[in-house]
Coordinates of C-alpha atoms and ligand atoms in Angstrom, one line a residue:
M54 CA -0.1 0.0 0.0
F55 CA 2.7 2.5 1.1
R56 CA 4.8 1.7 -1.8
V57 CA 2.2 3.0 -4.2
L58 CA 2.6 6.6 -2.9
P59 CA 6.0 7.5 -4.1
V60 CA 5.1 6.1 -7.6
L61 CA 1.9 8.2 -7.5
I62 CA 3.7 11.3 -6.6
A63 CA 6.3 10.6 -9.4
A64 CA 3.5 10.1 -11.8
V65 CA 1.8 13.3 -10.9
L66 CA 5.0 15.3 -11.1
A67 CA 5.9 13.7 -14.5
A68 CA 2.4 14.5 -15.8
G69 CA 2.8 18.1 -14.6
C70 CA 6.1 18.5 -16.4
A71 CA 4.9 16.9 -19.6
A72 CA 1.6 19.0 -19.4
S73 CA 3.6 22.3 -19.4
G74 CA 5.9 20.9 -22.2
G75 CA 2.8 19.9 -24.1
D76 CA 1.3 23.4 -23.8
E77 CA 4.5 25.2 -24.8
A78 CA 4.7 22.7 -27.7
G79 CA 1.3 23.7 -29.2
G80 CA 0.9 25.8 -32.2
A81 CA 2.7 26.5 -35.5
D82 CA 6.3 25.6 -34.5
V83 CA 5.4 22.0 -33.7
A84 CA 3.3 21.6 -36.8
D85 CA 6.4 22.5 -38.7
G86 CA 8.7 20.7 -36.2
T87 CA 11.2 18.4 -37.7
G88 CA 13.6 16.1 -35.9
P89 CA 13.8 12.6 -34.4
I90 CA 10.5 10.8 -33.8
T91 CA 9.3 7.7 -32.1
F92 CA 6.7 5.2 -33.4
A93 CA 4.6 3.7 -30.6
T94 CA 2.8 0.5 -31.7
G95 CA 1.8 -3.0 -30.6
R96 CA 4.6 -5.7 -30.3
D97 CA 6.1 -6.7 -33.6
T98 CA 5.4 -10.4 -33.2
T99 CA 6.9 -11.2 -36.7
A100 CA 9.9 -9.0 -36.2
Y101 CA 9.6 -7.2 -39.6
L102 CA 9.2 -3.5 -38.7
Q103 CA 12.8 -2.5 -37.8
P104 CA 14.3 -3.2 -41.3
L105 CA 11.5 -1.1 -42.8
L106 CA 12.2 1.8 -40.4
D107 CA 16.0 1.5 -41.0
R108 CA 15.2 2.3 -44.7
W109 CA 13.6 5.6 -43.6
N110 CA 16.4 6.2 -41.3
R111 CA 19.1 5.8 -43.8
A112 CA 17.3 8.4 -46.1
H113 CA 16.4 10.9 -43.4
P114 CA 19.5 11.8 -41.2
G115 CA 18.4 13.9 -38.3
E116 CA 14.8 12.7 -38.5
E117 CA 15.3 9.2 -37.5
I118 CA 12.4 7.1 -36.2
S119 CA 12.7 4.7 -33.2
L120 CA 10.4 2.0 -32.5
I121 CA 8.6 1.8 -29.0
E122 CA 6.9 -1.6 -28.8
L123 CA 3.7 -1.6 -26.7
P124 CA 2.2 -4.7 -25.4
E125 CA 0.9 -7.4 -27.9
E126 CA -2.8 -7.2 -26.9
A127 CA -5.2 -4.4 -28.2
D128 CA -6.6 -3.3 -24.8
E129 CA -3.3 -3.1 -23.2
Q130 CA -1.8 -1.1 -26.2
R131 CA -4.7 1.4 -25.7
A132 CA -4.2 1.6 -21.9
Q133 CA -0.5 2.5 -22.4
M134 CA -1.2 5.0 -25.1
V135 CA -4.0 6.7 -23.1
S136 CA -2.0 7.0 -20.0
N137 CA 0.9 8.6 -22.0
L138 CA -1.5 11.1 -23.8
Q139 CA -3.4 11.9 -20.6
A140 CA -0.1 13.0 -19.2
R141 CA 0.5 15.1 -22.3
S142 CA 3.8 13.4 -22.8
D143 CA 5.8 14.0 -26.0
R144 CA 7.4 10.6 -25.8
Y145 CA 5.3 9.2 -28.7
D146 CA 5.2 11.0 -32.0
V147 CA 3.6 8.6 -34.4
L148 CA 0.9 6.3 -32.9
G149 CA -0.1 3.0 -34.3
L150 CA -3.9 3.3 -33.6
D151 CA -6.2 0.2 -33.8
V152 CA -9.1 1.2 -36.2
I153 CA -11.4 1.3 -33.3
Q154 CA -9.6 4.0 -31.5
T155 CA -10.0 6.9 -34.0
A156 CA -13.1 8.4 -32.4
E157 CA -11.9 8.2 -28.9
F158 CA -8.4 9.7 -29.6
A159 CA -9.8 12.4 -31.8
D160 CA -12.6 13.3 -29.3
N161 CA -10.0 13.7 -26.5
G162 CA -7.7 15.9 -28.6
W163 CA -4.9 13.3 -28.3
I164 CA -4.2 13.3 -32.1
I165 CA -4.2 16.1 -34.7
P166 CA -6.5 16.2 -37.8
L167 CA -4.5 15.6 -41.1
E168 CA -4.6 17.2 -44.5
R169 CA -6.1 14.6 -46.9
G170 CA -4.0 15.9 -49.8
R171 CA -0.8 14.9 -48.2
F172 CA -1.5 11.2 -48.3
P173 CA -2.3 8.6 -51.0
L174 CA -5.8 7.9 -49.8
G175 CA -7.3 7.5 -53.3
T176 CA -5.0 4.4 -53.8
F177 CA -6.5 2.6 -50.8
L178 CA -9.2 -0.2 -50.6
P179 CA -12.6 1.2 -50.0
Q180 CA -13.7 1.4 -46.3
V181 CA -10.3 1.6 -44.8
V182 CA -10.3 5.4 -45.0
D183 CA -13.6 5.4 -43.2
T184 CA -11.9 3.8 -40.2
A185 CA -9.6 6.8 -40.0
T186 CA -12.3 9.5 -40.3
Y187 CA -14.4 11.0 -37.6
K188 CA -16.9 13.8 -37.8
G189 CA -15.7 14.6 -41.3
K190 CA -12.1 14.8 -40.6
L191 CA -9.2 12.7 -41.3
W192 CA -7.3 11.7 -38.0
A193 CA -5.0 8.9 -39.2
V194 CA -3.8 7.3 -42.3
P195 CA -4.6 3.6 -42.8
Y196 CA -1.3 1.5 -42.8
T197 CA -2.5 -2.1 -42.6
T198 CA -6.0 -3.5 -42.9
N199 CA -7.4 -6.8 -41.4
A200 CA -10.1 -9.3 -41.9
G201 CA -10.8 -12.6 -40.0
L202 CA -10.0 -15.6 -42.1
L203 CA -10.6 -19.4 -41.5
Y204 CA -7.4 -21.2 -41.5
Y205 CA -7.6 -24.9 -42.2
R206 CA -5.4 -27.9 -42.7
T207 CA -5.5 -29.2 -46.3
D208 CA -4.2 -32.6 -45.2
L209 CA -7.3 -33.1 -43.1
V210 CA -10.0 -31.1 -44.8
S211 CA -11.0 -31.7 -48.4
E212 CA -13.5 -28.8 -48.8
P213 CA -13.5 -25.9 -46.3
P214 CA -16.7 -25.5 -44.5
T215 CA -18.9 -22.4 -45.4
T216 CA -21.4 -22.9 -42.5
W217 CA -21.1 -23.4 -38.8
A218 CA -23.0 -26.7 -39.2
E219 CA -20.4 -27.9 -41.7
L220 CA -17.5 -26.6 -39.5
R221 CA -19.0 -28.5 -36.5
E222 CA -19.4 -31.6 -38.4
Q223 CA -16.0 -31.6 -40.0
A224 CA -14.3 -30.7 -36.6
I225 CA -16.1 -33.5 -34.7
K226 CA -15.0 -36.1 -37.4
I227 CA -11.4 -34.9 -37.5
T228 CA -11.0 -34.7 -33.7
K229 CA -12.3 -38.2 -33.4
N230 CA -10.0 -39.7 -36.0
H231 CA -6.8 -37.7 -35.3
E232 CA -4.7 -36.5 -32.5
I233 CA -5.7 -32.8 -33.1
G234 CA -8.0 -30.1 -31.7
G235 CA -11.0 -28.9 -33.8
Y236 CA -11.5 -25.1 -33.9
A237 CA -10.3 -22.1 -31.9
G238 CA -10.6 -18.3 -32.3
Q239 CA -9.9 -15.6 -29.8
F240 CA -12.0 -16.4 -26.9
L241 CA -10.3 -14.6 -23.9
A242 CA -12.4 -11.7 -22.6
Y243 CA -10.8 -8.7 -24.5
E244 CA -11.1 -6.9 -27.8
G245 CA -10.3 -10.1 -29.7
L246 CA -13.5 -11.8 -28.3
T247 CA -15.6 -8.8 -29.1
V248 CA -14.4 -9.2 -32.7
N249 CA -15.2 -12.9 -32.8
F250 CA -18.6 -12.4 -31.4
S251 CA -19.2 -9.4 -33.8
E252 CA -18.3 -11.5 -36.8
A253 CA -20.6 -14.3 -35.5
V254 CA -23.6 -11.8 -35.6
S255 CA -22.5 -10.2 -38.9
G256 CA -21.5 -7.0 -37.2
Q257 CA -24.9 -6.4 -35.7
V258 CA -24.2 -5.4 -32.1
L259 CA -24.3 -1.6 -32.2
S260 CA -25.3 1.0 -34.7
P261 CA -22.4 2.4 -36.8
D262 CA -22.2 5.5 -34.4
G263 CA -22.3 3.3 -31.4
G264 CA -25.5 5.0 -30.3
R265 CA -27.9 2.3 -30.4
V266 CA -28.0 -1.5 -29.6
T267 CA -28.9 -3.5 -32.8
L268 CA -28.3 -7.0 -31.5
D269 CA -30.8 -9.4 -32.9
P270 CA -31.8 -11.9 -30.2
A271 CA -32.1 -14.9 -32.6
R272 CA -28.9 -14.2 -34.4
A273 CA -27.0 -13.5 -31.1
G274 CA -28.4 -16.8 -29.6
A275 CA -27.3 -18.8 -32.6
A276 CA -23.9 -17.4 -32.5
L277 CA -23.5 -18.1 -28.7
D278 CA -25.0 -21.6 -29.1
F279 CA -22.5 -22.4 -31.9
L280 CA -19.5 -21.6 -29.6
R281 CA -21.0 -22.9 -26.4
Q282 CA -21.6 -26.2 -28.3
G283 CA -18.0 -26.3 -29.5
V284 CA -16.9 -26.2 -25.8
T285 CA -19.4 -28.7 -24.5
E286 CA -18.9 -31.2 -27.4
G287 CA -15.1 -30.7 -27.1
W288 CA -14.3 -29.7 -30.7
I289 CA -13.3 -26.2 -29.2
P290 CA -10.6 -27.2 -26.9
R291 CA -11.1 -25.7 -23.3
N292 CA -7.6 -24.1 -23.4
A293 CA -8.8 -22.0 -26.3
L294 CA -10.9 -19.9 -23.8
A295 CA -7.6 -18.3 -22.8
Y296 CA -6.4 -17.6 -26.5
K297 CA -5.6 -14.3 -28.0
E298 CA -4.3 -13.9 -31.5
E299 CA -0.8 -15.3 -30.6
E300 CA -1.8 -18.3 -28.8
S301 CA -4.3 -19.3 -31.6
R302 CA -1.7 -18.5 -34.1
L303 CA 1.0 -20.8 -32.3
A304 CA -1.6 -23.6 -31.7
F305 CA -2.5 -23.8 -35.4
Q306 CA 1.0 -23.5 -36.8
N307 CA 2.2 -26.2 -34.2
G308 CA -0.3 -28.6 -35.6
E309 CA -2.6 -28.5 -32.6
L310 CA -5.8 -27.4 -34.5
A311 CA -7.6 -28.4 -37.7
F312 CA -9.3 -25.0 -38.0
A313 CA -8.6 -21.5 -36.5
R314 CA -10.0 -18.1 -37.0
N315 CA -7.2 -15.5 -37.2
W316 CA -6.0 -12.5 -39.0
P317 CA -3.9 -12.7 -42.2
H318 CA -0.6 -12.1 -40.3
A319 CA -0.7 -15.7 -39.1
Y320 CA -0.5 -16.9 -42.8
G321 CA 3.3 -16.4 -43.3
P322 CA 4.4 -18.2 -40.2
A323 CA 1.9 -21.0 -40.7
R324 CA 3.1 -21.6 -44.2
E325 CA 6.7 -21.7 -42.9
K326 CA 5.8 -24.4 -40.5
L327 CA 3.2 -26.3 -42.3
G328 CA 3.9 -25.6 -45.9
D329 CA 1.1 -26.7 -48.3
R330 CA -0.9 -28.2 -45.4
V331 CA -2.3 -24.8 -44.7
A332 CA -4.9 -22.7 -46.6
V333 CA -7.4 -20.1 -45.7
A334 CA -11.1 -19.5 -46.6
R335 CA -13.8 -17.0 -45.8
L336 CA -15.1 -17.3 -42.3
P337 CA -18.1 -19.7 -42.2
G338 CA -21.5 -18.2 -41.0
P339 CA -24.8 -19.4 -39.8
D340 CA -26.0 -20.1 -43.3
G341 CA -23.2 -19.4 -45.7
P342 CA -19.9 -17.5 -45.9
G343 CA -19.7 -15.3 -42.7
V344 CA -18.7 -11.7 -42.2
S345 CA -15.3 -10.5 -40.9
A346 CA -14.7 -7.5 -38.7
L347 CA -12.7 -4.9 -40.4
G348 CA -9.5 -4.6 -38.3
G349 CA -6.3 -2.8 -38.9
L350 CA -3.7 -0.3 -37.8
N351 CA -3.9 3.5 -38.7
L352 CA -1.0 5.9 -38.2
A353 CA -1.8 9.1 -36.2
V354 CA 0.3 12.0 -35.0
S355 CA 0.3 12.8 -31.3
A356 CA -1.0 16.3 -30.4
Y357 CA 2.0 16.5 -28.0
S358 CA 4.6 15.6 -30.6
K359 CA 7.1 18.4 -31.2
H360 CA 8.1 17.1 -34.6
Q361 CA 4.8 16.9 -36.2
K362 CA 6.0 17.6 -39.8
T363 CA 8.5 14.8 -39.6
A364 CA 5.8 12.6 -38.1
Q365 CA 3.5 13.4 -41.1
D366 CA 6.3 12.9 -43.7
F367 CA 7.1 9.6 -42.2
I368 CA 3.4 8.6 -42.3
A369 CA 3.2 9.5 -46.0
Y370 CA 6.3 7.5 -46.7
F371 CA 5.3 4.5 -44.7
T372 CA 1.8 4.3 -46.3
G373 CA 3.3 4.8 -49.8
P374 CA 3.3 2.0 -52.4
D375 CA 6.9 0.8 -51.9
N376 CA 6.4 0.2 -48.2
Q377 CA 3.0 -1.2 -48.7
R378 CA 4.4 -4.1 -50.7
R379 CA 6.9 -4.8 -47.9
V380 CA 4.1 -4.9 -45.3
L381 CA 2.8 -7.9 -47.2
T382 CA 6.2 -9.5 -48.2
E383 CA 8.1 -8.8 -45.1
G384 CA 5.4 -8.6 -42.4
S385 CA 2.6 -10.9 -43.7
F386 CA 0.2 -8.1 -43.0
A387 CA -2.7 -7.1 -45.1
P388 CA -1.7 -3.8 -47.0
V389 CA -4.2 -1.0 -47.6
L390 CA -3.0 -0.3 -51.2
A391 CA -5.7 -1.8 -53.4
E392 CA -3.6 -2.7 -56.5
I393 CA -1.5 -5.2 -54.5
Y394 CA -4.5 -7.6 -54.3
D395 CA -4.7 -7.8 -58.1
D396 CA -1.1 -8.2 -58.9
P397 CA -0.7 -11.6 -60.6
A398 CA 2.9 -12.0 -59.4
L399 CA 1.9 -11.5 -55.8
I400 CA -1.1 -13.7 -56.2
R401 CA 1.1 -16.5 -57.4
R402 CA 3.3 -16.0 -54.3
Y403 CA 0.4 -15.5 -51.9
P404 CA -2.5 -17.6 -53.2
Y405 CA -4.7 -16.4 -50.3
L406 CA -4.7 -12.8 -51.6
P407 CA -8.1 -13.1 -53.5
V408 CA -9.8 -14.6 -50.4
L409 CA -8.3 -11.9 -48.2
K410 CA -9.5 -9.2 -50.7
E411 CA -13.1 -10.7 -50.6
S412 CA -13.1 -10.8 -46.9
I413 CA -11.9 -7.3 -46.5
L414 CA -14.4 -5.9 -49.0
A415 CA -17.2 -7.8 -47.3
A416 CA -16.0 -6.9 -43.7
K417 CA -18.0 -4.8 -41.3
L418 CA -16.6 -1.8 -39.4
R419 CA -17.0 -1.8 -35.6
P420 CA -18.8 1.3 -34.4
A421 CA -17.0 4.7 -34.4
T422 CA -17.7 6.1 -30.8
P423 CA -15.5 7.7 -28.1
N424 CA -16.7 5.1 -25.7
Y425 CA -16.0 2.1 -27.7
N426 CA -13.7 0.6 -25.3
Q427 CA -16.1 0.5 -22.5
L428 CA -18.9 -1.0 -24.7
S429 CA -16.5 -3.7 -26.0
L430 CA -15.6 -4.7 -22.4
V431 CA -19.3 -5.3 -21.7
I432 CA -19.6 -7.5 -24.8
A433 CA -16.3 -9.4 -24.2
S434 CA -17.1 -10.2 -20.6
A435 CA -20.6 -11.4 -21.2
V436 CA -19.6 -13.6 -24.1
A437 CA -16.6 -15.1 -22.3
K438 CA -18.8 -16.0 -19.4
A439 CA -21.4 -17.5 -21.6
I440 CA -18.9 -19.7 -23.5
G441 CA -16.7 -20.6 -20.4
S442 CA -19.7 -21.6 -18.2
P443 CA -22.4 -22.8 -20.6
S444 CA -24.6 -24.4 -17.9
E445 CA -24.8 -21.3 -15.8
Q446 CA -27.3 -19.2 -17.8
S447 CA -29.5 -20.0 -20.8
T448 CA -28.4 -18.5 -24.1
G449 CA -31.6 -16.4 -24.1
A450 CA -30.9 -15.0 -20.6
V451 CA -27.3 -14.1 -21.7
V452 CA -28.5 -12.2 -24.6
T453 CA -31.3 -10.4 -22.7
A454 CA -28.7 -9.4 -20.0
L455 CA -26.1 -8.3 -22.6
T456 CA -28.6 -6.2 -24.4
A457 CA -29.7 -4.6 -21.1
D458 CA -26.0 -4.0 -20.1
L459 CA -25.3 -2.3 -23.4
K460 CA -28.2 -0.1 -23.2
E461 CA -27.3 0.9 -19.6
S462 CA -23.7 1.8 -20.7
L463 CA -25.1 4.0 -23.4
N464 CA -27.6 5.8 -21.1
P465 CA -26.5 5.3 -17.5
Q466 CA -29.4 6.0 -15.1
Ligands
GLC647 C1 -6.2 -6.9 -34.6 C2 -7.1 -6.0 -35.5 C3 -7.7 -4.9 -34.6 C4 -8.4 -5.7 -33.5 C5 -7.6 -6.6 -32.7 C6 -8.4 -7.4 -31.7 O1 -5.1 -6.3 -34.1 O2 -6.4 -5.4 -36.4 O3 -8.6 -4.1 -35.3 O4 -9.1 -4.7 -32.7 O5 -6.9 -7.4 -33.6 O6 -7.5 -8.2 -30.9

């Protein structure tokens, strides 16, 4: 208890210093400011970023960028960025923002609006620019996009399932005949589970502005039953209830699962481990191909950065065509540059590109609201409990309680 005090005092002092620094920093001088910058973004799990940053650094002496790796998980990344920005610290210049964070960061004045003409927005896939736009202004520049995909083992699956019923049937058969788990996604209570649930209800949880609950009880019930059934019947291994992206990626590539829901960045490493025994398909849905959530990372400039011109020049460079190719070839991430998905040479090398493009184009955005994080926590914790303890509450009761809790979060009494 007593050890907390000095830490608190130090934090308050640091916040005070940073605050005055931030205030002085405001205005035209920082907008034109050039010099060394930092790039704060989630942990680079495939270790591809530094060489890309080195290319910029070699060409921009005096304006070098250094990488600050934040935690791997979406909610923890947000928490670290928020505490830094609330303290008005100038430690982060370029922020790697999850697409769901634009509204919150813009609304709080933590990032600066950007001039559209400075960035190659017209070359990007449709929709991705919407994730960086809020109240008519551009607040960030799309860097990678994302859509959930179904990974499967070609040596065990002859035709990938397009419906949940087919997935269940195949998973049951495979787990019976082979020493392997059936299916997993991201089922721990955090943003990843909100994504898995949103996909299962085709994005219908909240209205696009996050102001209304749009959850359809029948759809939500079917989605929960599908996942609950997986756990009770054993084709979703129980340890998958603790999976985030990394755990599910590793389980699949280590041969522990026949099917997995993950983002495209799991493809490169899985191919390295499993070769031709891995392929991807659209996510299955209740009665045909399902709907992915549109994910991705946008690059924003901190309002407290002292070198905002360099930060914006770097963003223009990093989202440009040359680097966008490297995002795919070096990082196995989904680029935002549209032409990449139709490049025959790249399609030969990455046969999953057409499926990925289809999934991205059909993907649904999560709502753009400053209190997204709070709403998402409500969803993730209700869904985690429902899948983890299927006998505790009927599916109908879970959906009723979740709907009431979301309404309460939107309009607290
Ligand atoms: C990925 C997505 C991001 C999503 C997160 C959930 O990083 O790009 O949009 O919020 O996963 O875990």
